[in-house]
Amino acid sequence: MISRSVATGPSIWIDGSPAEALPLPDRGLDFGDGLFETMLVHQGSPLLLDYHWQRLTVGLQTLGFPDTFDHARACLEAACHSLASHPWVALRLTVTRGGAPRGYAPPADAEPRVVITAAPLSQDRRELAAPARIDWAELRWSSQPALAGLKHLNRLEQVMAAREAQRQGLDEVLVMDQSGNPCSVSAGNIFLASEGRLHTPALELCGVAGTRRRFVLEQVAPALGIPAEEGVVTREQILGADELFYCNSLRGLQSVAALGSTEWQSFPLCEALHQQYWKSLKC
Amino acid sequence: MISRSVATGPSIWIDGSPAEALPLPDRGLDFGDGLFETMLVHQGSPLLLDYHWQRLTVGLQTLGFPDTFDHARACLEAACHSLASHPWVALRLTVTRGGAPRGYAPPADAEPRVVITAAPLSQDRRELAAPARIDWAELRWSSQPALAGLKHLNRLEQVMAAREAQRQGLDEVLVMDQSGNPCSVSAGNIFLASEGRLHTPALELCGVAGTRRRFVLEQVAPALGIPAEEGVVTREQILGADELFYCNSLRGLQSVAALGSTEWQSFPLCEALHQQYWKSLKC
């Protein structure tokens, strides 16, 4: 039984056992050859777990990993068991293709590793955060249809976008694709509201198919009778939107007060969606 | 003093000390937030070390790392000291942005880690290998001018390209950029010879600026009086080339006997360049 405390920093498990270090070599470090999920765990239960597993499964198949699903699930259950006393925990589950000799080609007998890190969160996640101030990023996401949508370990572009936000003292930056169409913020998907409808960029060339994006599209907006669709979203649509918000697993929905010099004063739709979001999560 | 044997597998050092595992969390694993160099070490001396350091330095600056150069150099020297008894060693030097709390934004006080792995090579690297059989890859490299040329840790595209070669029983695959122009193989840069001149694709949008590519352009070809230039290279130029070869640090120059159904029978220019390559290396 795993009983390591999470009181003083992130707890870490590798393949189900408490750990402090990753055995080397590991293709996750060498090449980013792996995937991850960032989960919000409430009293030991990961929220929207099915969505996380489904995205991870697609990723494992796309990268040609051996079947790792049962192992990952057992590792997560063991970790969550020891986290039940915490109201809110940020949990990251990483699957790497494990150790291998030198070279990009993966070994036929790869043995993936499951690394879980967990850190308690002090704030009640059900509170809607103050509206964010963001701006356009200089960086654009690269186009890679073979990997678009997956939450793989190659996240240097996100790091660079987050650095832009950091340098400018912003909460986030809005990143465009190579065509100049808005795609997402550095750590979340975007939605705009216009004439009572929600629009979010399609993710065929870049971006991560966020679990909360899917949740809004499939459950939250429909529960309120709000049409929601994905497709091409232009800069002009964003600038003319009635409301703009982004979302990720730890933050939920985050309204936007300013995108550069464009400002929004009220957020009735985002607030209604936020209420419904937690209602639909039954949390 | 480091005295760990490299006889039975890769030797590993972290920040200059023998190690078997990477302390977690580490942004190298989490996001691929780091860089690496693959060096060929001959009797304890890394070949073309200046080129490796120069590329690494550009990468560290681009990613906004604190100055890590002296630390990396000290780590490499310590490792190489213990490798001097081996004629040939493949050494990988990885610099990650080190540990940090959750989130893409790098910490202001990042403390990069230097991970070195080394494995002896049995074959004399000065022998020209048999001509390779390759084919076009289905995958295309994504366009990211902000990262093009760097040898960063986000190498999932290379893994996917290498999987294509593996599945087809090929030595390599030739990967195009998003415009459909040939860029590189999965693990090396390409050159074509035509009418006594060498051409290699420019790397403004994708690809890794290989140390051996630079060596051929700046030293090997000039020593033989062969004009060599970088620029746009088309599929048609490749298919009509007199010779085609690729290069990387461990392999040196590698002639190509077949690209799909296109075949080459003799490789006089590549053989002459190979001779000069080792002569210029004084090795």
mmCIF file of N, CA and C in Angstrom, chain A residues 12 14 20-25 27-33 36 62-64 90 92 96-97 102 104-106 115 121 139-144 146-147 151-160 162-163 166 178 186-187 250, chain B residues 12 14 20-25 27-33 36 62-64 90 92 96-97 102 104-106 115 121 139-144 146-147 151-160 162-163 166 178 186-187 250:
data_model
loop_
_atom_site.group_PDB
_atom_site.id
_atom_site.type_symbol
_atom_site.label_atom_id
_atom_site.label_comp_id
_atom_site.label_asym_id
_atom_site.label_seq_id
_atom_site.Cartn_x
_atom_site.Cartn_y
_atom_site.Cartn_z
ATOM 1 N N ILE A 12 5.646 11.206 -6.053
ATOM 2 C CA ILE A 12 6.006 10.616 -7.339
ATOM 3 C C ILE A 12 5.934 9.095 -7.232
ATOM 4 N N ILE A 14 6.623 5.630 -9.847
ATOM 5 C CA ILE A 14 6.969 5.077 -11.167
ATOM 6 C C ILE A 14 6.517 3.625 -11.186
ATOM 7 N N GLU A 20 11.733 8.590 -6.613
ATOM 8 C CA GLU A 20 12.236 9.965 -6.641
ATOM 9 C C GLU A 20 12.976 10.280 -7.921
ATOM 10 N N ALA A 21 13.230 9.248 -8.739
ATOM 11 C CA ALA A 21 14.060 9.456 -9.921
ATOM 12 C C ALA A 21 13.666 8.453 -11.005
ATOM 13 N N LEU A 22 13.876 8.872 -12.243
ATOM 14 C CA LEU A 22 13.530 8.064 -13.412
ATOM 15 C C LEU A 22 14.743 7.253 -13.852
ATOM 16 N N PRO A 23 14.630 5.928 -13.912
ATOM 17 C CA PRO A 23 15.762 5.132 -14.404
ATOM 18 C C PRO A 23 16.164 5.577 -15.815
ATOM 19 N N LEU A 24 17.455 5.640 -16.044
ATOM 20 C CA LEU A 24 17.965 6.037 -17.365
ATOM 21 C C LEU A 24 18.671 4.862 -18.021
ATOM 22 N N PRO A 25 18.713 4.816 -19.354
ATOM 23 C CA PRO A 25 18.084 5.763 -20.265
ATOM 24 C C PRO A 25 16.564 5.608 -20.306
ATOM 25 N N ARG A 27 13.323 6.917 -23.035
ATOM 26 C CA ARG A 27 12.997 7.613 -24.284
ATOM 27 C C ARG A 27 12.098 8.828 -24.060
ATOM 28 N N GLY A 28 11.469 8.885 -22.888
ATOM 29 C CA GLY A 28 10.704 10.087 -22.566
ATOM 30 C C GLY A 28 11.621 11.290 -22.441
ATOM 31 N N LEU A 29 12.732 11.100 -21.763
ATOM 32 C CA LEU A 29 13.729 12.170 -21.664
ATOM 33 C C LEU A 29 14.470 12.349 -22.985
ATOM 34 N N ASP A 30 14.871 11.262 -23.593
ATOM 35 C CA ASP A 30 15.734 11.363 -24.780
ATOM 36 C C ASP A 30 15.058 12.077 -25.953
ATOM 37 N N PHE A 31 13.777 11.752 -26.174
ATOM 38 C CA PHE A 31 13.104 12.243 -27.380
ATOM 39 C C PHE A 31 11.725 12.841 -27.116
ATOM 40 N N GLY A 32 11.295 12.848 -25.868
ATOM 41 C CA GLY A 32 9.887 13.192 -25.611
ATOM 42 C C GLY A 32 8.977 12.117 -26.162
ATOM 43 N N ASP A 33 9.452 10.878 -26.160
ATOM 44 C CA ASP A 33 8.708 9.755 -26.744
ATOM 45 C C ASP A 33 7.710 9.244 -25.708
ATOM 46 N N PHE A 36 1.183 12.424 -21.905
ATOM 47 C CA PHE A 36 0.793 12.673 -20.520
ATOM 48 C C PHE A 36 -0.637 13.172 -20.435
ATOM 49 N N THR A 62 -1.380 5.908 -31.758
ATOM 50 C CA THR A 62 -0.733 6.705 -32.807
ATOM 51 C C THR A 62 0.786 6.553 -32.752
ATOM 52 N N LEU A 63 1.322 6.522 -31.543
ATOM 53 C CA LEU A 63 2.775 6.400 -31.407
ATOM 54 C C LEU A 63 3.256 4.949 -31.494
ATOM 55 N N GLY A 64 2.327 4.009 -31.597
ATOM 56 C CA GLY A 64 2.718 2.610 -31.739
ATOM 57 C C GLY A 64 3.275 2.004 -30.463
ATOM 58 N N ALA A 90 -3.546 18.184 -8.114
ATOM 59 C CA ALA A 90 -3.133 18.196 -9.522
ATOM 60 C C ALA A 90 -2.267 16.970 -9.748
ATOM 61 N N ARG A 92 -0.346 14.443 -12.529
ATOM 62 C CA ARG A 92 0.140 14.246 -13.891
ATOM 63 C C ARG A 92 0.502 12.788 -14.078
ATOM 64 N N THR A 96 5.970 6.934 -20.784
ATOM 65 C CA THR A 96 7.091 6.995 -21.729
ATOM 66 C C THR A 96 7.285 5.617 -22.366
ATOM 67 N N ARG A 97 8.037 5.603 -23.468
ATOM 68 C CA ARG A 97 8.290 4.293 -24.104
ATOM 69 C C ARG A 97 9.397 3.528 -23.375
ATOM 70 N N ARG A 102 20.515 3.462 -27.854
ATOM 71 C CA ARG A 102 20.569 4.696 -28.638
ATOM 72 C C ARG A 102 19.794 4.572 -29.954
ATOM 73 N N TYR A 104 16.658 6.713 -32.722
ATOM 74 C CA TYR A 104 15.258 7.133 -32.736
ATOM 75 C C TYR A 104 14.276 5.973 -32.857
ATOM 76 N N ALA A 105 14.662 4.918 -33.586
ATOM 77 C CA ALA A 105 13.708 3.831 -33.831
ATOM 78 C C ALA A 105 13.354 3.140 -32.515
ATOM 79 N N PRO A 106 12.081 3.000 -32.231
ATOM 80 C CA PRO A 106 11.701 2.368 -30.961
ATOM 81 C C PRO A 106 11.963 0.872 -30.994
ATOM 82 N N VAL A 115 4.775 7.234 -15.058
ATOM 83 C CA VAL A 115 5.264 8.139 -14.018
ATOM 84 C C VAL A 115 4.102 9.009 -13.562
ATOM 85 N N LEU A 121 -3.612 20.969 -4.169
ATOM 86 C CA LEU A 121 -3.937 22.356 -4.516
ATOM 87 C C LEU A 121 -4.694 22.959 -3.346
ATOM 88 N N LEU A 139 4.974 33.640 -31.212
ATOM 89 C CA LEU A 139 5.121 32.258 -31.686
ATOM 90 C C LEU A 139 3.829 31.776 -32.334
ATOM 91 N N ARG A 140 3.983 30.965 -33.361
ATOM 92 C CA ARG A 140 2.829 30.239 -33.913
ATOM 93 C C ARG A 140 3.057 28.749 -33.747
ATOM 94 N N TRP A 141 1.994 28.011 -33.484
ATOM 95 C CA TRP A 141 2.129 26.544 -33.405
ATOM 96 C C TRP A 141 2.520 25.998 -34.772
ATOM 97 N N SER A 142 3.410 25.036 -34.795
ATOM 98 C CA SER A 142 3.747 24.363 -36.051
ATOM 99 C C SER A 142 2.618 23.426 -36.479
ATOM 100 N N SER A 143 2.577 23.140 -37.770
ATOM 101 C CA SER A 143 1.555 22.231 -38.314
ATOM 102 C C SER A 143 2.087 20.813 -38.347
ATOM 103 N N GLN A 144 1.411 19.905 -37.687
ATOM 104 C CA GLN A 144 1.819 18.500 -37.753
ATOM 105 C C GLN A 144 0.573 17.628 -37.589
ATOM 106 N N ALA A 146 0.054 14.653 -38.091
ATOM 107 C CA ALA A 146 0.293 13.315 -37.529
ATOM 108 C C ALA A 146 0.240 13.311 -36.005
ATOM 109 N N LEU A 147 0.421 14.467 -35.385
ATOM 110 C CA LEU A 147 0.455 14.525 -33.918
ATOM 111 C C LEU A 147 -0.586 15.478 -33.335
ATOM 112 N N LYS A 151 -1.700 14.743 -26.534
ATOM 113 C CA LYS A 151 -0.976 15.403 -25.442
ATOM 114 C C LYS A 151 0.329 14.629 -25.249
ATOM 115 N N HIS A 152 1.234 14.825 -26.197
ATOM 116 C CA HIS A 152 2.515 14.127 -26.157
ATOM 117 C C HIS A 152 3.530 14.958 -25.381
ATOM 118 N N LEU A 153 4.726 14.431 -25.238
ATOM 119 C CA LEU A 153 5.730 15.069 -24.376
ATOM 120 C C LEU A 153 6.557 16.153 -25.071
ATOM 121 N N ASN A 154 6.296 16.403 -26.337
ATOM 122 C CA ASN A 154 7.051 17.447 -27.066
ATOM 123 C C ASN A 154 6.351 18.789 -26.864
ATOM 124 N N ARG A 155 6.711 19.483 -25.826
ATOM 125 C CA ARG A 155 5.969 20.684 -25.428
ATOM 126 C C ARG A 155 6.842 21.932 -25.358
ATOM 127 N N LEU A 156 7.890 21.933 -26.140
ATOM 128 C CA LEU A 156 8.774 23.095 -26.142
ATOM 129 C C LEU A 156 8.070 24.334 -26.688
ATOM 130 N N GLU A 157 7.178 24.149 -27.642
ATOM 131 C CA GLU A 157 6.430 25.309 -28.141
ATOM 132 C C GLU A 157 5.580 25.918 -27.022
ATOM 133 N N GLN A 158 4.974 25.066 -26.205
ATOM 134 C CA GLN A 158 4.171 25.585 -25.092
ATOM 135 C C GLN A 158 5.061 26.333 -24.092
ATOM 136 N N VAL A 159 6.251 25.789 -23.874
ATOM 137 C CA VAL A 159 7.189 26.456 -22.966
ATOM 138 C C VAL A 159 7.537 27.843 -23.510
ATOM 139 N N MET A 160 7.782 27.916 -24.813
ATOM 140 C CA MET A 160 8.146 29.208 -25.407
ATOM 141 C C MET A 160 6.980 30.183 -25.365
ATOM 142 N N ALA A 162 4.574 30.134 -23.107
ATOM 143 C CA ALA A 162 4.424 30.523 -21.697
ATOM 144 C C ALA A 162 5.480 31.544 -21.303
ATOM 145 N N ARG A 163 6.665 31.425 -21.885
ATOM 146 C CA ARG A 163 7.718 32.423 -21.607
ATOM 147 C C ARG A 163 7.298 33.801 -22.110
ATOM 148 N N GLN A 166 4.913 35.173 -19.608
ATOM 149 C CA GLN A 166 5.686 35.498 -18.407
ATOM 150 C C GLN A 166 6.434 36.824 -18.574
ATOM 151 N N GLN A 178 -0.057 28.205 -38.211
ATOM 152 C CA GLN A 178 0.830 28.722 -39.250
ATOM 153 C C GLN A 178 0.101 29.592 -40.265
ATOM 154 N N SER A 186 -1.439 28.961 -24.327
ATOM 155 C CA SER A 186 -0.310 28.040 -24.131
ATOM 156 C C SER A 186 -0.732 26.787 -23.383
ATOM 157 N N ALA A 187 -1.673 26.931 -22.476
ATOM 158 C CA ALA A 187 -2.093 25.781 -21.657
ATOM 159 C C ALA A 187 -3.606 25.707 -21.572
ATOM 160 N N LEU A 250 -7.173 21.860 -14.837
ATOM 161 C CA LEU A 250 -6.983 22.355 -13.473
ATOM 162 C C LEU A 250 -7.748 23.643 -13.209
ATOM 163 N N ILE B 12 26.455 6.458 -17.321
ATOM 164 C CA ILE B 12 25.615 7.648 -17.165
ATOM 165 C C ILE B 12 26.194 8.532 -16.069
ATOM 166 N N ILE B 14 25.220 12.367 -14.151
ATOM 167 C CA ILE B 14 24.356 13.550 -14.042
ATOM 168 C C ILE B 14 25.127 14.611 -13.269
ATOM 169 N N GLU B 20 22.318 6.645 -12.106
ATOM 170 C CA GLU B 20 21.505 5.654 -12.812
ATOM 171 C C GLU B 20 20.111 6.174 -13.090
ATOM 172 N N ALA B 21 19.772 7.308 -12.498
ATOM 173 C CA ALA B 21 18.397 7.790 -12.616
ATOM 174 C C ALA B 21 18.361 9.312 -12.536
ATOM 175 N N LEU B 22 17.351 9.887 -13.188
ATOM 176 C CA LEU B 22 17.179 11.340 -13.245
ATOM 177 C C LEU B 22 16.254 11.787 -12.114
ATOM 178 N N PRO B 23 16.714 12.691 -11.240
ATOM 179 C CA PRO B 23 15.813 13.185 -10.195
ATOM 180 C C PRO B 23 14.554 13.802 -10.812
ATOM 181 N N LEU B 24 13.428 13.540 -10.189
ATOM 182 C CA LEU B 24 12.160 14.083 -10.691
ATOM 183 C C LEU B 24 11.600 15.077 -9.678
ATOM 184 N N PRO B 25 10.813 16.058 -10.120
ATOM 185 C CA PRO B 25 10.473 16.321 -11.519
ATOM 186 C C PRO B 25 11.647 16.910 -12.293
ATOM 187 N N ARG B 27 12.126 19.064 -16.132
ATOM 188 C CA ARG B 27 11.422 19.629 -17.289
ATOM 189 C C ARG B 27 11.859 18.977 -18.604
ATOM 190 N N GLY B 28 13.009 18.300 -18.590
ATOM 191 C CA GLY B 28 13.399 17.543 -19.780
ATOM 192 C C GLY B 28 12.408 16.433 -20.061
ATOM 193 N N LEU B 29 12.022 15.718 -19.030
ATOM 194 C CA LEU B 29 11.002 14.683 -19.185
ATOM 195 C C LEU B 29 9.620 15.297 -19.386
ATOM 196 N N ASP B 30 9.295 16.294 -18.600
ATOM 197 C CA ASP B 30 7.929 16.822 -18.624
ATOM 198 C C ASP B 30 7.544 17.431 -19.969
ATOM 199 N N PHE B 31 8.469 18.193 -20.561
ATOM 200 C CA PHE B 31 8.126 18.963 -21.763
ATOM 201 C C PHE B 31 9.137 18.823 -22.894
ATOM 202 N N GLY B 32 10.194 18.045 -22.681
ATOM 203 C CA GLY B 32 11.291 18.078 -23.648
ATOM 204 C C GLY B 32 11.988 19.418 -23.608
ATOM 205 N N ASP B 33 12.013 20.039 -22.425
ATOM 206 C CA ASP B 33 12.583 21.378 -22.277
ATOM 207 C C ASP B 33 14.093 21.254 -22.087
ATOM 208 N N PHE B 36 20.263 18.520 -26.754
ATOM 209 C CA PHE B 36 21.286 17.486 -26.636
ATOM 210 C C PHE B 36 22.269 17.557 -27.790
ATOM 211 N N THR B 62 18.483 30.462 -27.238
ATOM 212 C CA THR B 62 17.144 30.531 -27.823
ATOM 213 C C THR B 62 16.078 30.129 -26.812
ATOM 214 N N LEU B 63 16.369 29.119 -26.020
ATOM 215 C CA LEU B 63 15.383 28.640 -25.043
ATOM 216 C C LEU B 63 15.417 29.458 -23.751
ATOM 217 N N GLY B 64 16.347 30.397 -23.655
ATOM 218 C CA GLY B 64 16.391 31.246 -22.468
ATOM 219 C C GLY B 64 16.898 30.537 -21.226
ATOM 220 N N ALA B 90 30.088 6.433 -28.467
ATOM 221 C CA ALA B 90 28.952 7.316 -28.767
ATOM 222 C C ALA B 90 28.546 7.978 -27.463
ATOM 223 N N ARG B 92 26.245 10.967 -25.573
ATOM 224 C CA ARG B 92 25.146 11.929 -25.661
ATOM 225 C C ARG B 92 25.198 12.852 -24.460
ATOM 226 N N THR B 96 18.966 19.656 -19.581
ATOM 227 C CA THR B 96 17.552 19.961 -19.334
ATOM 228 C C THR B 96 17.462 21.214 -18.469
ATOM 229 N N ARG B 97 16.256 21.801 -18.420
ATOM 230 C CA ARG B 97 16.090 22.988 -17.580
ATOM 231 C C ARG B 97 15.915 22.601 -16.110
ATOM 232 N N ARG B 102 4.953 22.502 -11.286
ATOM 233 C CA ARG B 102 4.083 22.279 -12.429
ATOM 234 C C ARG B 102 3.934 23.540 -13.289
ATOM 235 N N TYR B 104 4.050 25.170 -17.697
ATOM 236 C CA TYR B 104 4.959 25.344 -18.823
ATOM 237 C C TYR B 104 5.987 26.459 -18.595
ATOM 238 N N ALA B 105 5.577 27.518 -17.891
ATOM 239 C CA ALA B 105 6.492 28.663 -17.736
ATOM 240 C C ALA B 105 7.727 28.243 -16.953
ATOM 241 N N PRO B 106 8.911 28.519 -17.491
ATOM 242 C CA PRO B 106 10.133 28.110 -16.787
ATOM 243 C C PRO B 106 10.368 28.977 -15.552
ATOM 244 N N VAL B 115 23.099 15.701 -18.335
ATOM 245 C CA VAL B 115 23.058 14.241 -18.316
ATOM 246 C C VAL B 115 23.936 13.726 -19.448
ATOM 247 N N LEU B 121 31.584 1.879 -29.050
ATOM 248 C CA LEU B 121 31.211 1.373 -30.368
ATOM 249 C C LEU B 121 32.277 0.382 -30.799
ATOM 250 N N LEU B 139 5.530 10.941 -43.400
ATOM 251 C CA LEU B 139 5.568 12.091 -42.490
ATOM 252 C C LEU B 139 6.315 13.259 -43.120
ATOM 253 N N ARG B 140 5.867 14.448 -42.840
ATOM 254 C CA ARG B 140 6.620 15.652 -43.198
ATOM 255 C C ARG B 140 6.985 16.390 -41.911
ATOM 256 N N TRP B 141 8.181 16.974 -41.897
ATOM 257 C CA TRP B 141 8.566 17.792 -40.731
ATOM 258 C C TRP B 141 7.653 19.002 -40.634
ATOM 259 N N SER B 142 7.268 19.343 -39.431
ATOM 260 C CA SER B 142 6.477 20.558 -39.221
ATOM 261 C C SER B 142 7.366 21.789 -39.357
ATOM 262 N N SER B 143 6.744 22.907 -39.648
ATOM 263 C CA SER B 143 7.470 24.176 -39.792
ATOM 264 C C SER B 143 7.476 24.927 -38.474
ATOM 265 N N GLN B 144 8.642 25.224 -37.946
ATOM 266 C CA GLN B 144 8.730 26.017 -36.719
ATOM 267 C C GLN B 144 10.036 26.822 -36.759
ATOM 268 N N ALA B 146 11.035 29.181 -35.100
ATOM 269 C CA ALA B 146 11.589 29.538 -33.789
ATOM 270 C C ALA B 146 12.526 28.460 -33.246
ATOM 271 N N LEU B 147 12.397 27.227 -33.735
ATOM 272 C CA LEU B 147 13.197 26.122 -33.203
ATOM 273 C C LEU B 147 14.029 25.426 -34.274
ATOM 274 N N LYS B 151 19.041 21.310 -31.843
ATOM 275 C CA LYS B 151 18.930 19.898 -31.488
ATOM 276 C C LYS B 151 18.296 19.832 -30.098
ATOM 277 N N HIS B 152 17.006 20.114 -30.057
ATOM 278 C CA HIS B 152 16.266 20.127 -28.795
ATOM 279 C C HIS B 152 15.691 18.740 -28.526
ATOM 280 N N LEU B 153 15.032 18.624 -27.392
ATOM 281 C CA LEU B 153 14.589 17.294 -26.957
ATOM 282 C C LEU B 153 13.232 16.877 -27.528
ATOM 283 N N ASN B 154 12.622 17.714 -28.326
ATOM 284 C CA ASN B 154 11.312 17.363 -28.914
ATOM 285 C C ASN B 154 11.547 16.595 -30.217
ATOM 286 N N ARG B 155 11.671 15.308 -30.121
ATOM 287 C CA ARG B 155 12.093 14.501 -31.266
ATOM 288 C C ARG B 155 11.098 13.402 -31.632
ATOM 289 N N LEU B 156 9.835 13.658 -31.321
ATOM 290 C CA LEU B 156 8.815 12.658 -31.653
ATOM 291 C C LEU B 156 8.655 12.495 -33.159
ATOM 292 N N GLU B 157 8.830 13.568 -33.904
ATOM 293 C CA GLU B 157 8.762 13.442 -35.364
ATOM 294 C C GLU B 157 9.862 12.510 -35.880
ATOM 295 N N GLN B 158 11.059 12.639 -35.310
ATOM 296 C CA GLN B 158 12.154 11.748 -35.733
ATOM 297 C C GLN B 158 11.834 10.301 -35.374
ATOM 298 N N VAL B 159 11.217 10.107 -34.208
ATOM 299 C CA VAL B 159 10.829 8.753 -33.811
ATOM 300 C C VAL B 159 9.825 8.179 -34.816
ATOM 301 N N MET B 160 8.877 9.015 -35.208
ATOM 302 C CA MET B 160 7.862 8.528 -36.160
ATOM 303 C C MET B 160 8.475 8.247 -37.524
ATOM 304 N N ALA B 162 11.618 7.375 -38.041
ATOM 305 C CA ALA B 162 12.430 6.160 -37.885
ATOM 306 C C ALA B 162 11.543 4.916 -37.855
ATOM 307 N N ARG B 163 10.337 5.048 -37.287
ATOM 308 C CA ARG B 163 9.399 3.917 -37.308
ATOM 309 C C ARG B 163 9.005 3.558 -38.736
ATOM 310 N N GLN B 166 11.837 1.618 -40.166
ATOM 311 C CA GLN B 166 11.849 0.312 -39.495
ATOM 312 C C GLN B 166 10.786 -0.622 -40.082
ATOM 313 N N GLN B 178 6.935 20.915 -45.006
ATOM 314 C CA GLN B 178 5.499 21.074 -45.254
ATOM 315 C C GLN B 178 5.197 21.499 -46.686
ATOM 316 N N SER B 186 15.797 10.815 -41.124
ATOM 317 C CA SER B 186 15.334 10.899 -39.740
ATOM 318 C C SER B 186 16.470 11.274 -38.800
ATOM 319 N N ALA B 187 17.687 10.806 -39.117
ATOM 320 C CA ALA B 187 18.819 11.056 -38.221
ATOM 321 C C ALA B 187 20.045 11.505 -39.005
ATOM 322 N N LEU B 250 27.814 10.113 -35.754
ATOM 323 C CA LEU B 250 28.314 8.760 -35.496
ATOM 324 C C LEU B 250 28.664 8.011 -36.771
#
